Tab-separated table of N, CA, C and O and ligand atoms in Angstrom:
chain	number	residue	atom	x	y	z
A	1	UNK	N	8.141	3.974	-36.427
A	1	UNK	CA	7.951	3.716	-37.866
A	1	UNK	C	6.644	4.321	-38.347
A	1	UNK	O	6.586	5.019	-39.346
A	2	UNK	N	5.610	4.105	-37.526
A	2	UNK	CA	4.301	4.630	-37.887
A	2	UNK	C	4.300	6.154	-37.809
A	2	UNK	O	3.732	6.847	-38.650
A	3	UNK	N	4.973	6.644	-36.746
A	3	UNK	CA	5.054	8.090	-36.549
A	3	UNK	C	5.816	8.745	-37.698
A	3	UNK	O	5.430	9.789	-38.222
A	4	UNK	N	6.893	8.091	-38.071
A	4	UNK	CA	7.706	8.628	-39.168
A	4	UNK	C	6.877	8.686	-40.448
A	4	UNK	O	6.939	9.652	-41.211
A	5	UNK	N	6.080	7.652	-40.627
A	5	UNK	CA	5.229	7.603	-41.820
A	5	UNK	C	4.205	8.721	-41.798
A	5	UNK	O	3.973	9.405	-42.802
A	6	UNK	N	3.628	8.956	-40.606
A	6	UNK	CA	2.626	10.016	-40.461
A	6	UNK	C	3.262	11.366	-40.716
A	6	UNK	O	2.675	12.248	-41.350
A	7	UNK	N	4.481	11.542	-40.191
A	7	UNK	CA	5.204	12.806	-40.386
A	7	UNK	C	5.488	13.047	-41.860
A	7	UNK	O	5.310	14.152	-42.381
A	8	UNK	N	5.928	11.979	-42.468
A	8	UNK	CA	6.256	12.065	-43.896
A	8	UNK	C	5.004	12.446	-44.691
A	8	UNK	O	5.054	13.280	-45.593
A	9	UNK	N	3.894	11.843	-44.281
A	9	UNK	CA	2.626	12.124	-44.961
A	9	UNK	C	2.241	13.590	-44.756
A	9	UNK	O	1.818	14.282	-45.681
A	10	UNK	N	2.446	14.055	-43.496
A	10	UNK	CA	2.129	15.442	-43.166
A	10	UNK	C	2.959	16.391	-44.029
A	10	UNK	O	2.458	17.372	-44.590
A	11	UNK	N	4.246	16.074	-44.100
A	11	UNK	CA	5.142	16.915	-44.903
A	11	UNK	C	4.699	16.906	-46.368
A	11	UNK	O	4.639	17.941	-47.028
A	12	UNK	N	4.355	15.703	-46.800
A	12	UNK	CA	3.911	15.577	-48.189
A	12	UNK	C	2.654	16.405	-48.431
A	12	UNK	O	2.530	17.106	-49.448
A	13	UNK	N	1.733	16.353	-47.464
A	13	UNK	CA	0.477	17.100	-47.597
A	13	UNK	C	0.752	18.598	-47.596
A	13	UNK	O	0.234	19.351	-48.429
A	14	UNK	N	1.593	19.026	-46.639
A	14	UNK	CA	1.929	20.450	-46.551
A	14	UNK	C	2.607	20.923	-47.834
A	14	UNK	O	2.287	21.976	-48.376
A	15	UNK	N	3.522	20.128	-48.296
A	15	UNK	CA	4.258	20.456	-49.510
A	15	UNK	C	3.274	20.592	-50.681
A	15	UNK	O	3.317	21.542	-51.456
A	16	UNK	N	2.367	19.643	-50.721
A	16	UNK	CA	1.350	19.612	-51.772
A	16	UNK	C	0.497	20.877	-51.735
A	16	UNK	O	0.276	21.538	-52.743
A	17	UNK	N	0.066	21.231	-50.498
A	17	UNK	CA	-0.797	22.400	-50.322
A	17	UNK	C	-0.066	23.674	-50.742
A	17	UNK	O	-0.602	24.497	-51.476
A	18	UNK	N	1.182	23.814	-50.260
A	18	UNK	CA	1.915	25.042	-50.586
A	18	UNK	C	2.312	25.099	-52.051
A	18	UNK	O	2.384	26.145	-52.657
A	19	UNK	N	2.555	23.932	-52.565
A	19	UNK	CA	2.974	23.873	-53.969
A	19	UNK	C	1.795	24.222	-54.878
A	19	UNK	O	1.925	24.917	-55.870
A	20	UNK	N	0.613	23.726	-54.470
A	20	UNK	CA	-0.574	23.975	-55.271
A	20	UNK	C	-1.145	25.364	-55.035
A	20	UNK	O	-1.812	25.917	-55.873
A	21	UNK	N	-0.877	25.880	-53.810
A	21	UNK	CA	-1.458	27.151	-53.380
A	21	UNK	C	-1.495	28.240	-54.426
A	21	UNK	O	-2.585	28.691	-54.795
A	22	UNK	N	-0.334	28.636	-54.915
A	22	UNK	CA	-0.319	29.778	-55.851
A	22	UNK	C	-1.173	29.541	-57.091
A	22	UNK	O	-1.665	30.481	-57.687
A	23	UNK	N	-1.354	28.295	-57.444
A	23	UNK	CA	-2.126	28.004	-58.659
A	23	UNK	C	-3.614	28.271	-58.467
A	23	UNK	O	-4.346	28.407	-59.429
A	24	UNK	N	-4.034	28.308	-57.183
A	24	UNK	CA	-5.452	28.549	-56.920
A	24	UNK	C	-5.795	30.032	-56.994
A	24	UNK	O	-6.951	30.392	-57.041
A	25	UNK	N	-4.769	30.862	-56.961
A	25	UNK	CA	-5.026	32.304	-57.038
A	25	UNK	C	-5.602	32.656	-58.401
A	25	UNK	O	-5.217	32.068	-59.408
A	26	UNK	N	-6.518	33.593	-58.394
A	26	UNK	CA	-7.075	33.981	-59.699
A	26	UNK	C	-6.014	34.666	-60.552
A	26	UNK	O	-5.551	35.748	-60.234
A	27	UNK	N	-5.645	34.015	-61.585
A	27	UNK	CA	-4.652	34.569	-62.505
A	27	UNK	C	-5.350	35.030	-63.767
A	27	UNK	O	-6.380	34.480	-64.126
A	28	UNK	N	-4.793	35.998	-64.427
A	28	UNK	CA	-5.371	36.319	-65.734
A	28	UNK	C	-5.193	35.136	-66.670
A	28	UNK	O	-4.080	34.664	-66.869
A	29	UNK	N	-6.298	34.653	-67.169
A	29	UNK	CA	-6.211	33.481	-68.037
A	29	UNK	C	-5.624	33.866	-69.385
A	29	UNK	O	-5.942	34.925	-69.922
A	30	UNK	N	-4.752	33.010	-69.893
A	30	UNK	CA	-4.137	33.329	-71.188
A	30	UNK	C	-5.181	33.470	-72.284
A	30	UNK	O	-5.043	34.282	-73.182
A	31	UNK	N	-6.245	32.690	-72.154
A	31	UNK	CA	-7.293	32.783	-73.166
A	31	UNK	C	-8.638	32.878	-72.472
A	31	UNK	O	-8.949	32.067	-71.616
A	32	UNK	N	-9.389	33.889	-72.758
A	32	UNK	CA	-10.680	34.062	-72.109
A	32	UNK	C	-11.655	33.002	-72.613
A	32	UNK	O	-11.500	32.492	-73.723
A	33	UNK	N	-12.651	32.684	-71.793
A	33	UNK	CA	-13.606	31.653	-72.223
A	33	UNK	C	-14.425	32.071	-73.438
A	33	UNK	O	-15.048	31.244	-74.080
A	34	UNK	N	-14.405	33.362	-73.736
A	34	UNK	CA	-15.189	33.826	-74.879
A	34	UNK	C	-14.324	34.053	-76.112
A	34	UNK	O	-14.810	34.519	-77.128
A	35	UNK	N	-13.020	33.729	-75.989
A	35	UNK	CA	-12.099	34.023	-77.095
A	35	UNK	C	-12.565	33.417	-78.416
A	35	UNK	O	-12.573	34.090	-79.447
A	36	UNK	N	-12.969	32.145	-78.357
A	36	UNK	CA	-13.380	31.496	-79.607
A	36	UNK	C	-14.672	32.120	-80.134
A	36	UNK	O	-14.904	32.173	-81.337
A	37	UNK	N	-15.506	32.603	-79.191
A	37	UNK	CA	-16.754	33.243	-79.625
A	37	UNK	C	-16.469	34.607	-80.245
A	37	UNK	O	-17.079	34.990	-81.247
A	38	UNK	N	-15.533	35.335	-79.625
A	38	UNK	CA	-15.154	36.635	-80.174
A	38	UNK	C	-14.596	36.466	-81.585
A	38	UNK	O	-14.853	37.274	-82.472
A	39	UNK	N	-13.847	35.393	-81.734
A	39	UNK	CA	-13.256	35.112	-83.041
A	39	UNK	C	-14.355	34.833	-84.062
A	39	UNK	O	-14.309	35.316	-85.192
A	40	UNK	N	-15.344	34.062	-83.607
A	40	UNK	CA	-16.463	33.732	-84.501
A	40	UNK	C	-17.248	34.990	-84.851
A	40	UNK	O	-17.669	35.188	-85.982
A	41	UNK	N	-17.423	35.839	-83.833
A	41	UNK	CA	-18.153	37.085	-84.028
A	41	UNK	C	-17.437	37.943	-85.066
A	41	UNK	O	-18.061	38.481	-85.982
A	42	UNK	N	-16.122	38.034	-84.907
A	42	UNK	CA	-15.331	38.833	-85.850
A	42	UNK	C	-15.486	38.287	-87.262
A	42	UNK	O	-15.563	39.045	-88.227
A	43	UNK	N	-15.542	36.954	-87.358
A	43	UNK	CA	-15.665	36.337	-88.674
A	43	UNK	C	-17.045	36.629	-89.281
A	43	UNK	O	-17.176	36.805	-90.490
A	44	UNK	N	-18.058	36.668	-88.423
A	44	UNK	CA	-19.406	36.962	-88.922
A	44	UNK	C	-19.469	38.416	-89.413
A	44	UNK	O	-20.035	38.701	-90.464
A	45	UNK	N	-18.863	39.327	-88.638
A	45	UNK	CA	-18.824	40.727	-89.064
A	45	UNK	C	-18.131	40.858	-90.413
A	45	UNK	O	-18.555	41.595	-91.291
A	46	UNK	N	-17.038	40.113	-90.510
A	46	UNK	CA	-16.288	40.114	-91.762
A	46	UNK	C	-17.177	39.610	-92.902
A	46	UNK	O	-17.198	40.182	-93.995
A	47	UNK	N	-17.903	38.541	-92.601
A	47	UNK	CA	-18.813	37.973	-93.593
A	47	UNK	C	-19.880	38.963	-94.011
A	47	UNK	O	-20.218	39.073	-95.195
A	48	UNK	N	-20.386	39.710	-93.020
A	48	UNK	CA	-21.417	40.710	-93.319
A	48	UNK	C	-20.866	41.824	-94.200
A	48	UNK	O	-21.530	42.310	-95.110
A	49	UNK	N	-19.630	42.225	-93.892
A	49	UNK	CA	-19.008	43.278	-94.704
A	49	UNK	C	-18.757	42.806	-96.131
A	49	UNK	O	-19.038	43.502	-97.094
A	50	UNK	N	-18.228	41.579	-96.225
A	50	UNK	CA	-17.984	41.003	-97.549
A	50	UNK	C	-19.277	40.904	-98.344
A	50	UNK	O	-19.320	41.206	-99.529
A	51	UNK	N	-20.310	40.464	-97.622
A	51	UNK	CA	-21.613	40.286	-98.251
A	51	UNK	C	-22.116	41.608	-98.819
A	51	UNK	O	-22.575	41.678	-99.961
A	52	UNK	N	-22.003	42.643	-97.989
A	52	UNK	CA	-22.474	43.955	-98.427
A	52	UNK	C	-21.646	44.468	-99.607
A	52	UNK	O	-22.178	45.064	-100.545
A	53	UNK	N	-20.371	44.190	-99.530
A	53	UNK	CA	-19.464	44.607	-100.599
A	53	UNK	C	-19.863	43.951	-101.917
A	53	UNK	O	-19.986	44.603	-102.951
A	54	UNK	N	-20.096	42.642	-101.844
A	54	UNK	CA	-20.477	41.909	-103.054
A	54	UNK	C	-21.845	42.352	-103.572
A	54	UNK	O	-22.064	42.407	-104.776
A	55	UNK	N	-22.709	42.649	-102.614
A	55	UNK	CA	-24.037	43.112	-103.011
A	55	UNK	C	-23.931	44.443	-103.751
A	55	UNK	O	-24.569	44.660	-104.778
A	56	UNK	N	-23.069	45.325	-103.237
A	56	UNK	CA	-22.898	46.638	-103.870
A	56	UNK	C	-22.257	46.513	-105.241
A	56	UNK	O	-22.471	47.345	-106.115
A	57	UNK	N	-21.452	45.471	-105.392
A	57	UNK	CA	-20.826	45.243	-106.693
A	57	UNK	C	-21.807	44.604	-107.670
A	57	UNK	O	-21.496	44.422	-108.836
A	58	UNK	N	-22.978	44.233	-107.140
A	58	UNK	CA	-23.980	43.624	-107.999
A	58	UNK	C	-23.790	42.137	-108.200
A	58	UNK	O	-24.355	41.547	-109.120
A	59	UNK	N	-22.955	41.527	-107.355
A	59	UNK	CA	-22.717	40.090	-107.491
A	59	UNK	C	-23.842	39.259	-106.900
A	59	UNK	O	-23.913	38.064	-107.127
A	60	UNK	N	-24.655	39.908	-106.053
A	60	UNK	CA	-25.723	39.168	-105.382
A	60	UNK	C	-27.066	39.810	-105.700
A	60	UNK	O	-27.153	41.022	-105.840
A	61	UNK	N	-28.077	38.962	-105.778
A	61	UNK	CA	-29.416	39.503	-105.926
A	61	UNK	C	-29.873	40.015	-104.576
A	61	UNK	O	-29.351	39.618	-103.539
A	62	UNK	N	-30.842	40.899	-104.609
A	62	UNK	CA	-31.347	41.462	-103.369
A	62	UNK	C	-31.843	40.358	-102.435
A	62	UNK	O	-31.603	40.386	-101.235
A	63	UNK	N	-32.496	39.382	-103.043
A	63	UNK	CA	-33.053	38.278	-102.254
A	63	UNK	C	-31.942	37.472	-101.575
A	63	UNK	O	-32.013	37.169	-100.387
A	64	UNK	N	-30.901	37.161	-102.369
A	64	UNK	CA	-29.768	36.414	-101.816
A	64	UNK	C	-29.107	37.195	-100.701
A	64	UNK	O	-28.739	36.651	-99.668
A	65	UNK	N	-28.957	38.482	-100.951
A	65	UNK	CA	-28.292	39.350	-99.981
A	65	UNK	C	-29.058	39.369	-98.663
A	65	UNK	O	-28.488	39.156	-97.601
A	66	UNK	N	-30.367	39.613	-98.765
A	66	UNK	CA	-31.193	39.685	-97.557
A	66	UNK	C	-31.179	38.361	-96.803
A	66	UNK	O	-31.071	38.335	-95.580
A	67	UNK	N	-31.277	37.259	-97.543
A	67	UNK	CA	-31.354	35.953	-96.898
A	67	UNK	C	-30.046	35.637	-96.178
A	67	UNK	O	-30.033	35.224	-95.029
A	68	UNK	N	-28.932	35.865	-96.874
A	68	UNK	CA	-27.633	35.580	-96.265
A	68	UNK	C	-27.384	36.503	-95.086
A	68	UNK	O	-26.857	36.094	-94.060
A	69	UNK	N	-27.785	37.751	-95.264
A	69	UNK	CA	-27.573	38.727	-94.193
A	69	UNK	C	-28.355	38.335	-92.946
A	69	UNK	O	-27.818	38.353	-91.833
A	70	UNK	N	-29.598	37.950	-93.130
A	70	UNK	CA	-30.420	37.542	-91.994
A	70	UNK	C	-29.828	36.316	-91.308
A	70	UNK	O	-29.832	36.212	-90.086
A	71	UNK	N	-29.308	35.399	-92.123
A	71	UNK	CA	-28.682	34.198	-91.570
A	71	UNK	C	-27.484	34.562	-90.709
A	71	UNK	O	-27.332	34.058	-89.597
A	72	UNK	N	-26.653	35.456	-91.239
A	72	UNK	CA	-25.454	35.873	-90.507
A	72	UNK	C	-25.829	36.638	-89.236
A	72	UNK	O	-25.211	36.468	-88.191
A	73	UNK	N	-26.849	37.482	-89.350
A	73	UNK	CA	-27.257	38.268	-88.180
A	73	UNK	C	-27.852	37.374	-87.102
A	73	UNK	O	-27.643	37.611	-85.919
A	74	UNK	N	-28.563	36.321	-87.535
A	74	UNK	CA	-29.116	35.380	-86.556
A	74	UNK	C	-27.984	34.635	-85.867
A	74	UNK	O	-28.003	34.417	-84.657
A	75	UNK	N	-26.978	34.267	-86.657
A	75	UNK	CA	-25.818	33.573	-86.095
A	75	UNK	C	-25.086	34.490	-85.121
A	75	UNK	O	-24.669	34.082	-84.037
A	76	UNK	N	-24.971	35.746	-85.525
A	76	UNK	CA	-24.306	36.738	-84.687
A	76	UNK	C	-25.039	36.896	-83.359
A	76	UNK	O	-24.432	36.940	-82.296
A	77	UNK	N	-26.364	36.953	-83.433
A	77	UNK	CA	-27.168	37.096	-82.213
A	77	UNK	C	-26.926	35.916	-81.282
A	77	UNK	O	-26.834	36.075	-80.070
A	78	UNK	N	-26.819	34.719	-81.876
A	78	UNK	CA	-26.565	33.525	-81.076
A	78	UNK	C	-25.205	33.582	-80.398
A	78	UNK	O	-25.068	33.242	-79.222
A	79	UNK	N	-24.201	34.049	-81.151
A	79	UNK	CA	-22.847	34.154	-80.604
A	79	UNK	C	-22.817	35.199	-79.488
A	79	UNK	O	-22.243	34.981	-78.421
A	80	UNK	N	-23.473	36.333	-79.743
A	80	UNK	CA	-23.521	37.400	-78.734
A	80	UNK	C	-24.196	36.902	-77.458
A	80	UNK	O	-23.800	37.244	-76.347
A	81	UNK	N	-25.214	36.094	-77.651
A	81	UNK	CA	-25.951	35.538	-76.524
A	81	UNK	C	-25.029	34.658	-75.688
A	81	UNK	O	-25.025	34.724	-74.456
A	82	UNK	N	-24.240	33.836	-76.365
A	82	UNK	CA	-23.306	32.954	-75.655
A	82	UNK	C	-22.239	33.756	-74.934
A	82	UNK	O	-21.836	33.418	-73.828
A	83	UNK	N	-21.756	34.815	-75.588
A	83	UNK	CA	-20.747	35.667	-74.950
A	83	UNK	C	-21.346	36.300	-73.696
A	83	UNK	O	-20.718	36.356	-72.648
A	84	UNK	N	-22.586	36.754	-73.828
A	84	UNK	CA	-23.294	37.353	-72.696
A	84	UNK	C	-23.349	36.405	-71.511
A	84	UNK	O	-23.117	36.787	-70.375
A	85	UNK	N	-23.649	35.147	-71.815
A	85	UNK	CA	-23.786	34.160	-70.746
A	85	UNK	C	-22.444	33.863	-70.089
A	85	UNK	O	-22.373	33.529	-68.919
A	86	UNK	N	-21.359	33.965	-70.867
A	86	UNK	CA	-20.032	33.646	-70.346
A	86	UNK	C	-19.357	34.851	-69.702
A	86	UNK	O	-18.406	34.705	-68.958
A	87	UNK	N	-19.858	36.035	-70.007
A	87	UNK	CA	-19.238	37.245	-69.481
A	87	UNK	C	-19.939	37.685	-68.206
A	87	UNK	O	-21.151	37.830	-68.200
A	88	UNK	N	-19.174	37.869	-67.135
A	88	UNK	CA	-19.806	38.363	-65.909
A	88	UNK	C	-20.394	39.742	-66.130
A	88	UNK	O	-19.787	40.589	-66.785
A	89	UNK	N	-21.580	39.926	-65.608
A	89	UNK	CA	-22.272	41.205	-65.823
A	89	UNK	C	-21.615	42.282	-64.972
A	89	UNK	O	-21.835	42.381	-63.782
A	90	UNK	N	-20.779	43.068	-65.597
A	90	UNK	CA	-20.033	44.088	-64.850
A	90	UNK	C	-20.890	45.298	-64.515
A	90	UNK	O	-20.710	45.919	-63.485
A	91	UNK	N	-21.801	45.601	-65.380
A	91	UNK	CA	-22.616	46.792	-65.127
A	91	UNK	C	-23.640	46.525	-64.034
A	91	UNK	O	-23.956	47.405	-63.254
A	92	UNK	N	-24.133	45.284	-63.984
A	92	UNK	CA	-25.158	44.978	-62.994
A	92	UNK	C	-24.553	44.551	-61.663
A	92	UNK	O	-25.242	44.507	-60.660
A	93	UNK	N	-23.246	44.235	-61.660
A	93	UNK	CA	-22.609	43.782	-60.431
A	93	UNK	C	-22.550	44.903	-59.403
A	93	UNK	O	-22.432	44.661	-58.216
A	94	UNK	N	-22.596	46.127	-59.848
A	94	UNK	CA	-22.510	47.256	-58.926
A	94	UNK	C	-23.805	47.460	-58.154
A	94	UNK	O	-23.876	48.314	-57.288
A	95	UNK	N	-24.795	46.684	-58.477
A	95	UNK	CA	-26.059	46.796	-57.763
A	95	UNK	C	-26.927	47.917	-58.282
A	95	UNK	O	-27.966	48.209	-57.722
A	96	UNK	N	-26.490	48.545	-59.338
A	96	UNK	CA	-27.301	49.612	-59.916
A	96	UNK	C	-28.071	49.086	-61.111
A	96	UNK	O	-27.467	48.573	-62.050
A	97	UNK	N	-29.345	49.175	-61.054
A	97	UNK	CA	-30.093	48.744	-62.235
A	97	UNK	C	-29.820	49.685	-63.403
A	97	UNK	O	-29.677	50.896	-63.208
A	98	UNK	N	-29.690	49.102	-64.567
A	98	UNK	CA	-29.419	49.929	-65.740
A	98	UNK	C	-30.618	50.826	-66.010
A	98	UNK	O	-31.690	50.351	-66.356
A	99	UNK	N	-30.412	52.117	-65.791
A	99	UNK	CA	-31.529	53.032	-66.027
A	99	UNK	C	-31.497	53.518	-67.464
A	99	UNK	O	-30.434	53.792	-68.001
A	100	UNK	N	-32.630	53.602	-68.028
A	100	UNK	CA	-32.676	54.119	-69.394
A	100	UNK	C	-32.399	55.620	-69.396
A	100	UNK	O	-33.071	56.380	-68.708
A	101	UNK	N	-31.370	56.015	-70.106
A	101	UNK	CA	-31.044	57.438	-70.179
A	101	UNK	C	-31.569	57.998	-71.494
A	101	UNK	O	-31.203	57.529	-72.561
A	102	UNK	N	-32.388	58.990	-71.390
A	102	UNK	CA	-33.021	59.529	-72.601
A	102	UNK	C	-32.017	60.125	-73.586
A	102	UNK	O	-32.233	60.093	-74.781
A	103	UNK	N	-30.891	60.642	-73.068
A	103	UNK	CA	-29.927	61.300	-73.950
A	103	UNK	C	-29.110	60.287	-74.737
A	103	UNK	O	-28.533	60.626	-75.758
A	104	UNK	N	-29.063	59.048	-74.237
A	104	UNK	CA	-28.215	58.065	-74.886
A	104	UNK	C	-28.817	57.585	-76.201
A	104	UNK	O	-30.019	57.350	-76.285
A	105	UNK	N	-27.968	57.398	-77.200
A	105	UNK	CA	-28.485	56.862	-78.459
A	105	UNK	C	-28.878	55.402	-78.290
A	105	UNK	O	-28.334	54.710	-77.445
A	106	UNK	N	-29.807	54.987	-79.068
A	106	UNK	CA	-30.267	53.599	-79.014
A	106	UNK	C	-29.119	52.672	-79.426
A	106	UNK	O	-28.629	52.753	-80.546
A	107	UNK	N	-28.664	51.802	-78.489
A	107	UNK	CA	-27.544	50.922	-78.837
A	107	UNK	C	-27.917	49.878	-79.876
A	107	UNK	O	-27.051	49.239	-80.454
A	108	UNK	N	-29.195	49.716	-80.080
A	108	UNK	CA	-29.641	48.735	-81.077
A	108	UNK	C	-29.732	49.355	-82.466
A	108	UNK	O	-29.966	48.651	-83.431
A	109	UNK	N	-29.569	50.664	-82.526
A	109	UNK	CA	-29.715	51.319	-83.825
A	109	UNK	C	-28.404	51.956	-84.245
A	109	UNK	O	-27.741	52.633	-83.464
A	110	UNK	N	-28.053	51.725	-85.492
A	110	UNK	CA	-26.823	52.297	-86.019
A	110	UNK	C	-27.032	53.779	-86.312
A	110	UNK	O	-27.974	54.143	-87.017
A	111	UNK	N	-26.155	54.647	-85.767
A	111	UNK	CA	-26.306	56.076	-86.031
A	111	UNK	C	-25.868	56.455	-87.446
A	111	UNK	O	-26.127	57.560	-87.905
A	112	UNK	N	-25.190	55.531	-88.106
A	112	UNK	CA	-24.656	55.843	-89.433
A	112	UNK	C	-25.646	55.516	-90.545
A	112	UNK	O	-25.784	56.261	-91.501
A	113	UNK	N	-26.295	54.361	-90.398
A	113	UNK	CA	-27.221	53.979	-91.468
A	113	UNK	C	-28.632	53.713	-90.946
A	113	UNK	O	-29.507	53.329	-91.708
A	114	UNK	N	-28.819	53.903	-89.616
A	114	UNK	CA	-30.131	53.744	-88.986
A	114	UNK	C	-30.685	52.329	-89.022
A	114	UNK	O	-31.879	52.124	-88.810
A	115	UNK	N	-29.820	51.348	-89.261
A	115	UNK	CA	-30.281	49.957	-89.226
A	115	UNK	C	-30.502	49.562	-87.765
A	115	UNK	O	-29.740	49.958	-86.892
A	116	UNK	N	-31.560	48.828	-87.520
A	116	UNK	CA	-31.817	48.384	-86.142
A	116	UNK	C	-31.587	46.893	-86.024
A	116	UNK	O	-31.779	46.142	-86.984
A	117	UNK	N	-31.178	46.483	-84.832
A	117	UNK	CA	-30.861	45.089	-84.570
A	117	UNK	C	-31.570	44.624	-83.302
A	117	UNK	O	-31.898	45.436	-82.455
A	118	UNK	N	-31.789	43.304	-83.217
A	118	UNK	CA	-32.521	42.779	-82.047
A	118	UNK	C	-31.760	42.956	-80.740
A	118	UNK	O	-32.325	42.819	-79.686
A	119	UNK	N	-30.465	43.270	-80.814
A	119	UNK	CA	-29.713	43.467	-79.579
A	119	UNK	C	-28.541	44.405	-79.855
A	119	UNK	O	-28.164	44.588	-81.007
A	120	UNK	N	-27.958	44.989	-78.782
A	120	UNK	CA	-26.848	45.909	-79.011
A	120	UNK	C	-25.666	45.213	-79.665
A	120	UNK	O	-25.330	44.097	-79.313
A	121	UNK	N	-25.054	45.882	-80.613
A	121	UNK	CA	-23.888	45.336	-81.300
A	121	UNK	C	-22.749	46.336	-81.187
A	121	UNK	O	-22.962	47.522	-81.021
A	122	UNK	N	-21.536	45.794	-81.239
A	122	UNK	CA	-20.370	46.685	-81.196
A	122	UNK	C	-20.172	47.366	-82.541
A	122	UNK	O	-19.769	48.511	-82.620
A	123	UNK	N	-20.446	46.609	-83.580
A	123	UNK	CA	-20.307	47.163	-84.914
A	123	UNK	C	-21.585	46.887	-85.681
A	123	UNK	O	-22.189	45.835	-85.542
A	124	UNK	N	-21.942	47.823	-86.481
A	124	UNK	CA	-23.169	47.689	-87.251
A	124	UNK	C	-23.058	46.501	-88.209
A	124	UNK	O	-22.064	46.346	-88.912
A	125	UNK	N	-24.080	45.673	-88.208
A	125	UNK	CA	-24.087	44.526	-89.115
A	125	UNK	C	-24.440	44.936	-90.530
A	125	UNK	O	-24.354	44.150	-91.460
A	126	UNK	N	-24.853	46.182	-90.674
A	126	UNK	CA	-25.282	46.672	-91.975
A	126	UNK	C	-24.126	47.401	-92.671
A	126	UNK	O	-23.812	47.105	-93.802
A	127	UNK	N	-23.526	48.365	-91.985
A	127	UNK	CA	-22.483	49.166	-92.624
A	127	UNK	C	-21.108	48.919	-91.992
A	127	UNK	O	-20.115	49.432	-92.474
A	128	UNK	N	-21.050	48.145	-90.887
A	128	UNK	CA	-19.768	47.785	-90.282
A	128	UNK	C	-19.134	48.863	-89.439
A	128	UNK	O	-18.046	48.682	-88.898
A	129	UNK	N	-19.814	49.990	-89.280
A	129	UNK	CA	-19.242	51.071	-88.477
A	129	UNK	C	-19.508	50.818	-87.001
A	129	UNK	O	-20.448	50.102	-86.650
A	130	UNK	N	-18.671	51.398	-86.121
A	130	UNK	CA	-18.874	51.167	-84.682
A	130	UNK	C	-20.238	51.671	-84.216
A	130	UNK	O	-20.673	52.747	-84.632
A	131	UNK	N	-20.853	50.874	-83.362
A	131	UNK	CA	-22.147	51.251	-82.825
A	131	UNK	C	-21.943	51.921	-81.464
A	131	UNK	O	-20.939	51.687	-80.818
A	132	UNK	N	-22.895	52.720	-81.018
A	132	UNK	CA	-22.784	53.292	-79.684
A	132	UNK	C	-22.799	52.182	-78.638
A	132	UNK	O	-23.520	51.201	-78.785
A	133	UNK	N	-22.000	52.330	-77.593
A	133	UNK	CA	-21.941	51.308	-76.549
A	133	UNK	C	-23.238	51.279	-75.761
A	133	UNK	O	-23.827	52.309	-75.471
A	134	UNK	N	-23.639	50.062	-75.424
A	134	UNK	CA	-24.875	49.908	-74.639
A	134	UNK	C	-24.672	50.470	-73.238
A	134	UNK	O	-25.538	51.146	-72.704
A	135	UNK	N	-23.523	50.210	-72.664
A	135	UNK	CA	-23.229	50.723	-71.331
A	135	UNK	C	-21.730	50.965	-71.236
A	135	UNK	O	-20.950	50.218	-71.790
A	136	UNK	N	-21.357	52.026	-70.556
A	136	UNK	CA	-19.937	52.335	-70.469
A	136	UNK	C	-19.444	52.182	-69.044
A	136	UNK	O	-20.236	52.077	-68.137
B	201	ZN	ZN1	-24.817	51.051	-89.975
């Protein structure tokens, strides 16, 4: 009786292990941990574009425009920072320190409108055009 119970337990454990096994494999997650941040980032970019659009239409004073823009850019920097922390460093994982290449354009500066930012951005917060990649 005791042996049968132990066997049953063993089978149950084995079944449990094999049943759970495949779930432990690294699967592509349906939603990345940064998805909500990317969404927020996209919304901030959208906000920056809208802001610039309204400013160009004369709906905003220069002061309002600058203040709102700085607020959005600060928020963007915070979101980018969080994404950075959640994203595994792929460029540094290779063991190669990121060397500064003189030929590369400054990823912090927009080549279209020359606006500079405290950190590399995918899209210019000023004109919304794609920025040069920090690392490829
Ligand atoms: Zn720009």
